[in-house]
Amino acid sequence: MWGWRSVSVATLCIALNGAWPALAAEPVGQAVVVKTQVTGQSGPIEVDTRVHRNERIKTSQSGLGQFVFRDGTKLAVGWGSSVVIDKYVFDDSQSVKKLTIRAAKGTFRWVSGNSNSSAYQILTPAGTIGVRGTAFDFYVGPDGTTAIVLLNGAARFCGPGGCRQLQQRCDCVVAKPNGDMSAARRVDPSILATLGNQRALPFLSGNQRLAGGIGMLGGCNMASVAPERKDRTRPPPAVAPAPQRQDPPQRQAEPQKERPNKPDKPHHDKPHHDRPHHDKPHHDKPDRPDKHDGHGRHDDDGKPGNHGLDHRGHERHHDRDRDHDNDRNRDRGQNFNRGR
């Protein structure tokens, strides 16, 4: 009996001890932005989902997660990424003594919070990023090749081949797990060819957009990389301006404003034309006797073949005959008196 009780108690203790780490895991922050698919140790992560110490966060090939830790530190995890919150030691409610994350692969943006710079540490396969109150993007390739681009403040990258200081905005260092490391220089689009991935550093190129103040950082003349992906979709929009250039033919519709005016003028004129048409017969009737009068006057002009001239000639001839007869009668009377 006693032996059985001892075994039972031992089994219960083992079970409790195995479950205790999971129950003791403390929340260290929460998700504020989630796009496509982001998963944690307990499954899919959604907005306001808490993340815990030692939890691994993964994103899909199009996933994006933005997280805020208790001290105000911000971490953006881009597509195809995997990162573990390795250590998180609280100092008080506003800061931490130690915050270490281990980036296995993918693309990230870091913005320091309220804790001392020495509290932050980022581990990559090629080396360690020492934070100096800073903001930066970094990328970890499948082979462990790591690139870091400074956006604000200062940072230090140390690996098997030594250390490099990043002190000016847009300074970039590329390091490999075997110790090869480039000098700090200004980043440019050629770094994508060096990394062998056009999708690396998407927050700088604009291929992935971040929300809030963390999205206002970046640039470094890397935005020109984004159109390379958008150019494939730009040809259809490029056709869109063509119909806009054909707007002038549509503007020809403006003369339609004059069309209503043009019919109005003949419409008002018609009554005026119609009235004269009705008045013409009244004017024509008195004109006809005028023509006859004129014809009579024309006869009086004495032109050849006019009846008026012939009529006057006949009257004058008869008057002459009468005068001649009167003269004859007078002569006869005088002779008659003389004969007496």
mmCIF file of C-alpha atoms in Angstrom:
data_model
loop_
_atom_site.group_PDB
_atom_site.id
_atom_site.type_symbol
_atom_site.label_atom_id
_atom_site.label_comp_id
_atom_site.label_asym_id
_atom_site.label_seq_id
_atom_site.Cartn_x
_atom_site.Cartn_y
_atom_site.Cartn_z
ATOM 1 C CA MET A 1 0.000 0.000 0.000
ATOM 2 C CA TRP A 2 2.645 2.368 1.027
ATOM 3 C CA GLY A 3 4.656 1.580 -2.040
ATOM 4 C CA TRP A 4 1.704 2.268 -4.267
ATOM 5 C CA ARG A 5 1.122 5.593 -2.507
ATOM 6 C CA SER A 6 4.750 6.575 -3.011
ATOM 7 C CA VAL A 7 4.547 5.804 -6.708
ATOM 8 C CA SER A 8 1.349 7.803 -7.087
ATOM 9 C CA VAL A 9 2.794 10.836 -5.312
ATOM 10 C CA ALA A 10 5.948 10.668 -7.410
ATOM 11 C CA THR A 11 3.942 10.454 -10.617
ATOM 12 C CA LEU A 12 1.844 13.480 -9.625
ATOM 13 C CA CYS A 13 4.939 15.516 -8.843
ATOM 14 C CA ILE A 14 6.476 14.686 -12.200
ATOM 15 C CA ALA A 15 3.286 15.721 -13.970
ATOM 16 C CA LEU A 16 3.124 19.004 -12.090
ATOM 17 C CA ASN A 17 6.761 19.743 -12.734
ATOM 18 C CA GLY A 18 6.297 19.094 -16.455
ATOM 19 C CA ALA A 19 3.321 21.424 -16.656
ATOM 20 C CA TRP A 20 4.781 24.147 -14.468
ATOM 21 C CA PRO A 21 7.063 25.755 -17.087
ATOM 22 C CA ALA A 22 4.138 26.136 -19.452
ATOM 23 C CA LEU A 23 1.976 27.602 -16.695
ATOM 24 C CA ALA A 24 4.819 29.854 -15.519
ATOM 25 C CA ALA A 25 5.429 31.394 -18.970
ATOM 26 C CA GLU A 26 4.950 35.136 -18.587
ATOM 27 C CA PRO A 27 3.401 37.410 -21.199
ATOM 28 C CA VAL A 28 5.993 39.849 -22.496
ATOM 29 C CA GLY A 29 3.973 41.686 -25.138
ATOM 30 C CA GLN A 30 1.111 41.462 -27.582
ATOM 31 C CA ALA A 31 0.333 41.556 -31.285
ATOM 32 C CA VAL A 32 -0.956 44.895 -32.627
ATOM 33 C CA VAL A 33 -1.037 44.115 -36.357
ATOM 34 C CA VAL A 34 -1.525 40.726 -38.012
ATOM 35 C CA LYS A 35 -1.838 40.106 -41.748
ATOM 36 C CA THR A 36 -2.375 36.849 -43.591
ATOM 37 C CA GLN A 37 -1.026 34.206 -41.186
ATOM 38 C CA VAL A 38 1.074 34.507 -38.035
ATOM 39 C CA THR A 39 1.405 31.625 -35.579
ATOM 40 C CA GLY A 40 2.799 31.159 -32.099
ATOM 41 C CA GLN A 41 3.368 28.274 -29.739
ATOM 42 C CA SER A 42 -0.367 28.019 -28.985
ATOM 43 C CA GLY A 43 -1.563 28.403 -32.582
ATOM 44 C CA PRO A 44 -2.640 31.338 -34.769
ATOM 45 C CA ILE A 45 -1.869 34.797 -33.440
ATOM 46 C CA GLU A 46 -4.459 37.528 -33.795
ATOM 47 C CA VAL A 47 -4.542 41.205 -32.862
ATOM 48 C CA ASP A 48 -4.273 41.655 -29.067
ATOM 49 C CA THR A 49 -3.021 38.082 -28.659
ATOM 50 C CA ARG A 50 -0.341 37.964 -25.970
ATOM 51 C CA VAL A 51 3.099 36.581 -26.704
ATOM 52 C CA HIS A 52 5.243 34.898 -24.054
ATOM 53 C CA ARG A 53 8.847 34.346 -23.184
ATOM 54 C CA ASN A 54 10.460 31.466 -25.116
ATOM 55 C CA GLU A 55 7.639 31.523 -27.656
ATOM 56 C CA ARG A 56 8.510 31.007 -31.319
ATOM 57 C CA ILE A 57 6.701 33.286 -33.771
ATOM 58 C CA LYS A 58 6.372 32.297 -37.421
ATOM 59 C CA THR A 59 4.863 34.017 -40.446
ATOM 60 C CA SER A 60 3.661 32.616 -43.753
ATOM 61 C CA GLN A 61 5.218 33.580 -47.091
ATOM 62 C CA SER A 62 2.863 36.578 -47.172
ATOM 63 C CA GLY A 63 2.429 37.016 -43.414
ATOM 64 C CA LEU A 64 3.180 40.090 -41.308
ATOM 65 C CA GLY A 65 3.064 40.588 -37.548
ATOM 66 C CA GLN A 66 3.764 43.696 -35.466
ATOM 67 C CA PHE A 67 4.394 43.306 -31.737
ATOM 68 C CA VAL A 68 4.849 45.683 -28.821
ATOM 69 C CA PHE A 69 6.683 44.557 -25.688
ATOM 70 C CA ARG A 70 5.935 45.756 -22.202
ATOM 71 C CA ASP A 71 8.772 48.315 -22.192
ATOM 72 C CA GLY A 72 7.593 49.844 -25.506
ATOM 73 C CA THR A 73 10.003 47.981 -27.752
ATOM 74 C CA LYS A 74 8.504 47.296 -31.197
ATOM 75 C CA LEU A 75 9.267 44.345 -33.416
ATOM 76 C CA ALA A 76 7.914 43.801 -36.939
ATOM 77 C CA VAL A 77 8.172 40.296 -38.369
ATOM 78 C CA GLY A 78 7.893 40.127 -42.161
ATOM 79 C CA TRP A 79 7.036 37.302 -44.499
ATOM 80 C CA GLY A 80 8.644 33.863 -44.238
ATOM 81 C CA SER A 81 10.196 34.584 -40.824
ATOM 82 C CA SER A 82 10.909 32.686 -37.625
ATOM 83 C CA VAL A 83 11.988 34.298 -34.334
ATOM 84 C CA VAL A 84 12.090 33.243 -30.673
ATOM 85 C CA ILE A 85 11.764 35.554 -27.682
ATOM 86 C CA ASP A 86 14.746 34.001 -25.947
ATOM 87 C CA LYS A 87 15.128 36.006 -22.729
ATOM 88 C CA TYR A 88 12.951 38.584 -21.101
ATOM 89 C CA VAL A 89 13.870 39.682 -17.584
ATOM 90 C CA PHE A 90 11.683 42.357 -16.001
ATOM 91 C CA ASP A 91 13.159 45.315 -14.185
ATOM 92 C CA ASP A 92 9.858 47.037 -13.450
ATOM 93 C CA SER A 93 6.633 47.711 -15.321
ATOM 94 C CA GLN A 94 8.303 50.223 -17.679
ATOM 95 C CA SER A 95 11.649 48.558 -18.482
ATOM 96 C CA VAL A 96 13.512 45.240 -18.621
ATOM 97 C CA LYS A 97 16.924 44.080 -17.499
ATOM 98 C CA LYS A 98 17.323 41.748 -20.421
ATOM 99 C CA LEU A 99 15.516 41.286 -23.725
ATOM 100 C CA THR A 100 17.071 38.856 -26.176
ATOM 101 C CA ILE A 101 15.519 37.550 -29.348
ATOM 102 C CA ARG A 102 16.923 34.839 -31.599
ATOM 103 C CA ALA A 103 16.207 35.393 -35.317
ATOM 104 C CA ALA A 104 16.432 32.149 -37.267
ATOM 105 C CA LYS A 105 15.392 33.489 -40.682
ATOM 106 C CA GLY A 106 13.331 36.159 -42.377
ATOM 107 C CA THR A 107 13.078 39.932 -42.305
ATOM 108 C CA PHE A 108 12.529 42.202 -39.305
ATOM 109 C CA ARG A 109 12.351 45.778 -38.053
ATOM 110 C CA TRP A 110 13.390 46.702 -34.537
ATOM 111 C CA VAL A 111 12.660 49.894 -32.590
ATOM 112 C CA SER A 112 14.033 50.166 -29.059
ATOM 113 C CA GLY A 113 11.782 50.870 -26.089
ATOM 114 C CA ASN A 114 12.300 52.500 -22.682
ATOM 115 C CA SER A 115 14.951 50.119 -21.365
ATOM 116 C CA ASN A 116 18.706 50.707 -21.302
ATOM 117 C CA SER A 117 20.409 49.974 -24.599
ATOM 118 C CA SER A 118 22.588 47.369 -22.959
ATOM 119 C CA ALA A 119 19.462 45.355 -22.127
ATOM 120 C CA TYR A 120 18.787 44.546 -25.788
ATOM 121 C CA GLN A 121 20.490 41.849 -27.800
ATOM 122 C CA ILE A 122 19.596 40.204 -31.122
ATOM 123 C CA LEU A 123 21.168 36.882 -32.054
ATOM 124 C CA THR A 124 21.554 35.757 -35.715
ATOM 125 C CA PRO A 125 23.400 32.813 -37.305
ATOM 126 C CA ALA A 126 26.156 35.198 -38.497
ATOM 127 C CA GLY A 127 26.609 37.227 -35.310
ATOM 128 C CA THR A 128 25.084 39.453 -32.647
ATOM 129 C CA ILE A 129 23.486 42.875 -33.066
ATOM 130 C CA GLY A 130 24.183 45.177 -30.162
ATOM 131 C CA VAL A 131 21.510 47.857 -29.841
ATOM 132 C CA ARG A 132 22.435 51.408 -28.886
ATOM 133 C CA GLY A 133 19.012 53.008 -28.551
ATOM 134 C CA THR A 134 18.208 52.527 -32.134
ATOM 135 C CA ALA A 135 15.963 51.527 -35.020
ATOM 136 C CA PHE A 136 17.065 49.240 -37.827
ATOM 137 C CA ASP A 137 15.977 46.581 -40.312
ATOM 138 C CA PHE A 138 17.735 43.232 -40.561
ATOM 139 C CA TYR A 139 17.442 40.168 -42.733
ATOM 140 C CA VAL A 140 18.528 36.554 -42.147
ATOM 141 C CA GLY A 141 18.795 34.343 -45.225
ATOM 142 C CA PRO A 142 18.301 30.570 -45.409
ATOM 143 C CA ASP A 143 22.080 30.067 -45.270
ATOM 144 C CA GLY A 144 22.466 32.357 -42.258
ATOM 145 C CA THR A 145 23.725 35.378 -44.219
ATOM 146 C CA THR A 146 22.710 38.455 -42.248
ATOM 147 C CA ALA A 147 22.258 42.066 -43.352
ATOM 148 C CA ILE A 148 21.533 45.007 -41.063
ATOM 149 C CA VAL A 149 20.512 48.522 -42.175
ATOM 150 C CA LEU A 150 20.596 51.340 -39.610
ATOM 151 C CA LEU A 151 17.624 53.727 -39.572
ATOM 152 C CA ASN A 152 18.196 55.692 -36.391
ATOM 153 C CA GLY A 153 20.699 55.877 -33.534
ATOM 154 C CA ALA A 154 23.625 53.477 -33.644
ATOM 155 C CA ALA A 155 24.300 49.739 -33.650
ATOM 156 C CA ARG A 156 27.177 47.296 -33.544
ATOM 157 C CA PHE A 157 27.428 43.968 -35.326
ATOM 158 C CA CYS A 158 29.927 41.370 -34.134
ATOM 159 C CA GLY A 159 30.673 37.945 -35.630
ATOM 160 C CA PRO A 160 33.509 35.477 -36.089
ATOM 161 C CA GLY A 161 35.254 37.956 -38.387
ATOM 162 C CA GLY A 162 35.169 40.894 -35.979
ATOM 163 C CA CYS A 163 32.827 43.823 -35.296
ATOM 164 C CA ARG A 164 31.420 46.613 -37.408
ATOM 165 C CA GLN A 165 29.980 49.911 -36.185
ATOM 166 C CA LEU A 166 26.895 51.410 -37.842
ATOM 167 C CA GLN A 167 26.735 55.100 -36.972
ATOM 168 C CA GLN A 168 25.082 56.890 -39.899
ATOM 169 C CA ARG A 169 21.572 56.491 -41.175
ATOM 170 C CA CYS A 170 21.312 53.883 -43.978
ATOM 171 C CA ASP A 171 24.645 52.298 -43.076
ATOM 172 C CA CYS A 172 24.606 48.626 -44.046
ATOM 173 C CA VAL A 173 26.699 45.575 -43.095
ATOM 174 C CA VAL A 174 26.450 42.080 -44.599
ATOM 175 C CA ALA A 175 27.948 39.146 -42.714
ATOM 176 C CA LYS A 176 28.149 35.378 -43.231
ATOM 177 C CA PRO A 177 28.330 32.605 -40.636
ATOM 178 C CA ASN A 178 31.901 31.757 -41.761
ATOM 179 C CA GLY A 179 33.143 35.154 -40.557
ATOM 180 C CA ASP A 180 33.117 37.083 -43.870
ATOM 181 C CA MET A 181 31.818 40.586 -43.253
ATOM 182 C CA SER A 182 31.543 43.699 -45.376
ATOM 183 C CA ALA A 183 32.540 47.172 -44.311
ATOM 184 C CA ALA A 184 29.787 49.544 -43.273
ATOM 185 C CA ARG A 185 28.557 51.438 -46.328
ATOM 186 C CA ARG A 186 25.402 53.125 -47.519
ATOM 187 C CA VAL A 187 22.738 50.646 -48.598
ATOM 188 C CA ASP A 188 21.463 50.575 -52.182
ATOM 189 C CA PRO A 189 19.291 48.225 -54.277
ATOM 190 C CA SER A 190 22.317 46.136 -55.255
ATOM 191 C CA ILE A 191 22.247 44.591 -51.789
ATOM 192 C CA LEU A 192 19.306 42.429 -52.885
ATOM 193 C CA ALA A 193 21.515 40.791 -55.506
ATOM 194 C CA THR A 194 24.196 40.287 -52.864
ATOM 195 C CA LEU A 195 21.677 38.570 -50.602
ATOM 196 C CA GLY A 196 20.261 36.580 -53.522
ATOM 197 C CA ASN A 197 16.687 37.495 -52.621
ATOM 198 C CA GLN A 198 14.651 40.292 -54.172
ATOM 199 C CA ARG A 199 12.176 39.983 -51.305
ATOM 200 C CA ALA A 200 14.720 40.779 -48.620
ATOM 201 C CA LEU A 201 14.285 44.037 -46.684
ATOM 202 C CA PRO A 202 10.672 44.518 -47.815
ATOM 203 C CA PHE A 203 10.005 47.302 -45.304
ATOM 204 C CA LEU A 204 12.630 49.446 -47.005
ATOM 205 C CA SER A 205 11.595 48.616 -50.557
ATOM 206 C CA GLY A 206 7.889 49.083 -49.817
ATOM 207 C CA ASN A 207 6.889 45.546 -50.730
ATOM 208 C CA GLN A 208 5.430 45.239 -47.231
ATOM 209 C CA ARG A 209 3.935 48.236 -45.472
ATOM 210 C CA LEU A 210 3.939 48.696 -41.714
ATOM 211 C CA ALA A 211 1.304 50.455 -39.666
ATOM 212 C CA GLY A 212 1.790 53.188 -37.089
ATOM 213 C CA GLY A 213 4.947 55.119 -36.294
ATOM 214 C CA ILE A 214 7.150 52.128 -37.001
ATOM 215 C CA GLY A 215 6.118 52.382 -40.641
ATOM 216 C CA MET A 216 7.361 55.974 -40.945
ATOM 217 C CA LEU A 217 10.982 54.862 -40.749
ATOM 218 C CA GLY A 218 12.891 53.579 -43.714
ATOM 219 C CA GLY A 219 13.538 54.712 -47.243
ATOM 220 C CA CYS A 220 17.284 54.921 -47.874
ATOM 221 C CA ASN A 221 16.522 55.087 -51.619
ATOM 222 C CA MET A 222 15.379 51.492 -51.543
ATOM 223 C CA ALA A 223 11.819 52.371 -52.539
ATOM 224 C CA SER A 224 12.898 52.159 -56.202
ATOM 225 C CA VAL A 225 13.042 48.411 -55.721
ATOM 226 C CA ALA A 226 9.298 48.167 -55.138
ATOM 227 C CA PRO A 227 8.310 49.151 -58.697
ATOM 228 C CA GLU A 228 10.173 46.112 -60.025
ATOM 229 C CA ARG A 229 7.374 43.985 -58.638
ATOM 230 C CA LYS A 230 4.695 46.522 -59.478
ATOM 231 C CA ASP A 231 5.894 47.063 -63.027
ATOM 232 C CA ARG A 232 4.346 43.744 -63.935
ATOM 233 C CA THR A 233 1.006 45.102 -62.873
ATOM 234 C CA ARG A 234 1.628 48.601 -64.183
ATOM 235 C CA PRO A 235 1.140 47.820 -67.880
ATOM 236 C CA PRO A 236 -2.626 47.454 -67.385
ATOM 237 C CA PRO A 237 -2.792 50.807 -65.562
ATOM 238 C CA ALA A 238 -0.512 52.223 -68.261
ATOM 239 C CA VAL A 239 -3.314 51.540 -70.750
ATOM 240 C CA ALA A 240 -5.701 53.494 -68.559
ATOM 241 C CA PRO A 241 -4.105 56.870 -69.390
ATOM 242 C CA ALA A 242 -4.652 56.150 -73.113
ATOM 243 C CA PRO A 243 -8.441 56.516 -72.920
ATOM 244 C CA GLN A 244 -7.923 59.653 -70.895
ATOM 245 C CA ARG A 245 -5.962 61.119 -73.795
ATOM 246 C CA GLN A 246 -8.953 60.381 -75.970
ATOM 247 C CA ASP A 247 -10.980 62.820 -73.886
ATOM 248 C CA PRO A 248 -10.728 65.543 -76.595
ATOM 249 C CA PRO A 249 -13.199 63.624 -78.780
ATOM 250 C CA GLN A 250 -15.557 63.605 -75.843
ATOM 251 C CA ARG A 251 -15.079 67.338 -75.425
ATOM 252 C CA GLN A 252 -16.482 67.787 -78.910
ATOM 253 C CA ALA A 253 -19.822 67.212 -77.282
ATOM 254 C CA GLU A 254 -19.557 70.800 -75.991
ATOM 255 C CA PRO A 255 -20.992 72.237 -79.242
ATOM 256 C CA GLN A 256 -24.244 70.628 -78.172
ATOM 257 C CA LYS A 257 -24.706 73.740 -76.079
ATOM 258 C CA GLU A 258 -25.075 75.718 -79.311
ATOM 259 C CA ARG A 259 -27.494 73.264 -80.881
ATOM 260 C CA PRO A 260 -30.401 74.285 -78.706
ATOM 261 C CA ASN A 261 -29.729 77.931 -79.688
ATOM 262 C CA LYS A 262 -29.609 77.233 -83.419
ATOM 263 C CA PRO A 263 -33.113 75.739 -83.644
ATOM 264 C CA ASP A 264 -34.396 78.595 -81.496
ATOM 265 C CA LYS A 265 -33.457 81.237 -84.059
ATOM 266 C CA PRO A 266 -35.239 79.627 -86.997
ATOM 267 C CA HIS A 267 -38.112 78.753 -84.701
ATOM 268 C CA HIS A 268 -38.628 82.443 -83.873
ATOM 269 C CA ASP A 269 -37.982 83.504 -87.446
ATOM 270 C CA LYS A 270 -40.605 81.197 -88.892
ATOM 271 C CA PRO A 271 -43.502 83.294 -87.659
ATOM 272 C CA HIS A 272 -41.883 86.385 -89.189
ATOM 273 C CA HIS A 273 -41.475 84.637 -92.501
ATOM 274 C CA ASP A 274 -44.969 83.282 -92.342
ATOM 275 C CA ARG A 275 -46.496 86.693 -91.793
ATOM 276 C CA PRO A 276 -44.971 88.201 -94.904
ATOM 277 C CA HIS A 277 -46.231 85.204 -96.834
ATOM 278 C CA HIS A 278 -49.761 86.007 -95.726
ATOM 279 C CA ASP A 279 -49.249 89.719 -96.357
ATOM 280 C CA LYS A 280 -47.929 89.305 -99.873
ATOM 281 C CA PRO A 281 -51.333 88.756 -101.444
ATOM 282 C CA HIS A 282 -52.569 92.025 -99.876
ATOM 283 C CA HIS A 283 -49.635 93.957 -101.257
ATOM 284 C CA ASP A 284 -49.868 92.264 -104.632
ATOM 285 C CA LYS A 285 -53.524 93.239 -105.240
ATOM 286 C CA PRO A 286 -52.964 97.000 -105.168
ATOM 287 C CA ASP A 287 -49.803 96.510 -107.202
ATOM 288 C CA ARG A 288 -51.709 95.081 -110.157
ATOM 289 C CA PRO A 289 -53.713 98.268 -110.958
ATOM 290 C CA ASP A 290 -50.459 100.158 -110.632
ATOM 291 C CA LYS A 291 -49.089 98.045 -113.386
ATOM 292 C CA HIS A 292 -52.097 98.908 -115.596
ATOM 293 C CA ASP A 293 -51.677 102.568 -114.768
ATOM 294 C CA GLY A 294 -48.096 102.277 -115.611
ATOM 295 C CA HIS A 295 -49.045 100.600 -118.835
ATOM 296 C CA GLY A 296 -51.353 103.496 -119.609
ATOM 297 C CA ARG A 297 -48.696 105.981 -118.709
ATOM 298 C CA HIS A 298 -46.356 104.053 -120.856
ATOM 299 C CA ASP A 299 -48.770 104.509 -123.720
ATOM 300 C CA ASP A 300 -48.767 108.234 -123.016
ATOM 301 C CA ASP A 301 -45.027 108.358 -123.395
ATOM 302 C CA GLY A 302 -45.527 108.267 -127.176
ATOM 303 C CA LYS A 303 -43.376 105.248 -127.755
ATOM 304 C CA PRO A 304 -43.925 103.429 -131.081
ATOM 305 C CA GLY A 305 -46.933 101.243 -131.148
ATOM 306 C CA ASN A 306 -48.587 103.086 -128.222
ATOM 307 C CA HIS A 307 -52.310 103.572 -128.483
ATOM 308 C CA GLY A 308 -52.256 106.787 -126.514
ATOM 309 C CA LEU A 309 -50.076 108.510 -129.085
ATOM 310 C CA ASP A 310 -52.339 107.425 -131.972
ATOM 311 C CA HIS A 311 -55.376 108.676 -130.161
ATOM 312 C CA ARG A 312 -53.838 112.113 -129.611
ATOM 313 C CA GLY A 313 -52.793 112.248 -133.284
ATOM 314 C CA HIS A 314 -56.331 111.600 -134.397
ATOM 315 C CA GLU A 315 -57.667 114.346 -132.152
ATOM 316 C CA ARG A 316 -55.146 116.844 -133.466
ATOM 317 C CA HIS A 317 -56.064 115.912 -137.074
ATOM 318 C CA HIS A 318 -59.724 116.479 -136.432
ATOM 319 C CA ASP A 319 -58.987 119.835 -134.832
ATOM 320 C CA ARG A 320 -57.068 120.903 -137.913
ATOM 321 C CA ASP A 321 -59.915 119.841 -140.198
ATOM 322 C CA ARG A 322 -62.353 121.828 -138.136
ATOM 323 C CA ASP A 323 -60.176 124.933 -138.310
ATOM 324 C CA HIS A 324 -59.854 124.517 -142.038
ATOM 325 C CA ASP A 325 -63.598 124.251 -142.452
ATOM 326 C CA ASN A 326 -64.142 127.309 -140.317
ATOM 327 C CA ASP A 327 -61.692 129.249 -142.467
ATOM 328 C CA ARG A 328 -63.501 128.196 -145.610
ATOM 329 C CA ASN A 329 -66.834 129.266 -144.174
ATOM 330 C CA ARG A 330 -65.386 132.628 -143.211
ATOM 331 C CA ASP A 331 -64.023 133.164 -146.723
ATOM 332 C CA ARG A 332 -67.321 132.258 -148.262
ATOM 333 C CA GLY A 333 -69.091 134.694 -146.023
ATOM 334 C CA GLN A 334 -66.776 137.501 -146.933
ATOM 335 C CA ASN A 335 -67.117 136.802 -150.635
ATOM 336 C CA PHE A 336 -70.852 136.658 -150.326
ATOM 337 C CA ASN A 337 -70.997 140.026 -148.709
ATOM 338 C CA ARG A 338 -68.648 141.478 -151.273
ATOM 339 C CA GLY A 339 -70.862 140.186 -154.117
ATOM 340 C CA ARG A 340 -73.767 142.091 -152.756
#
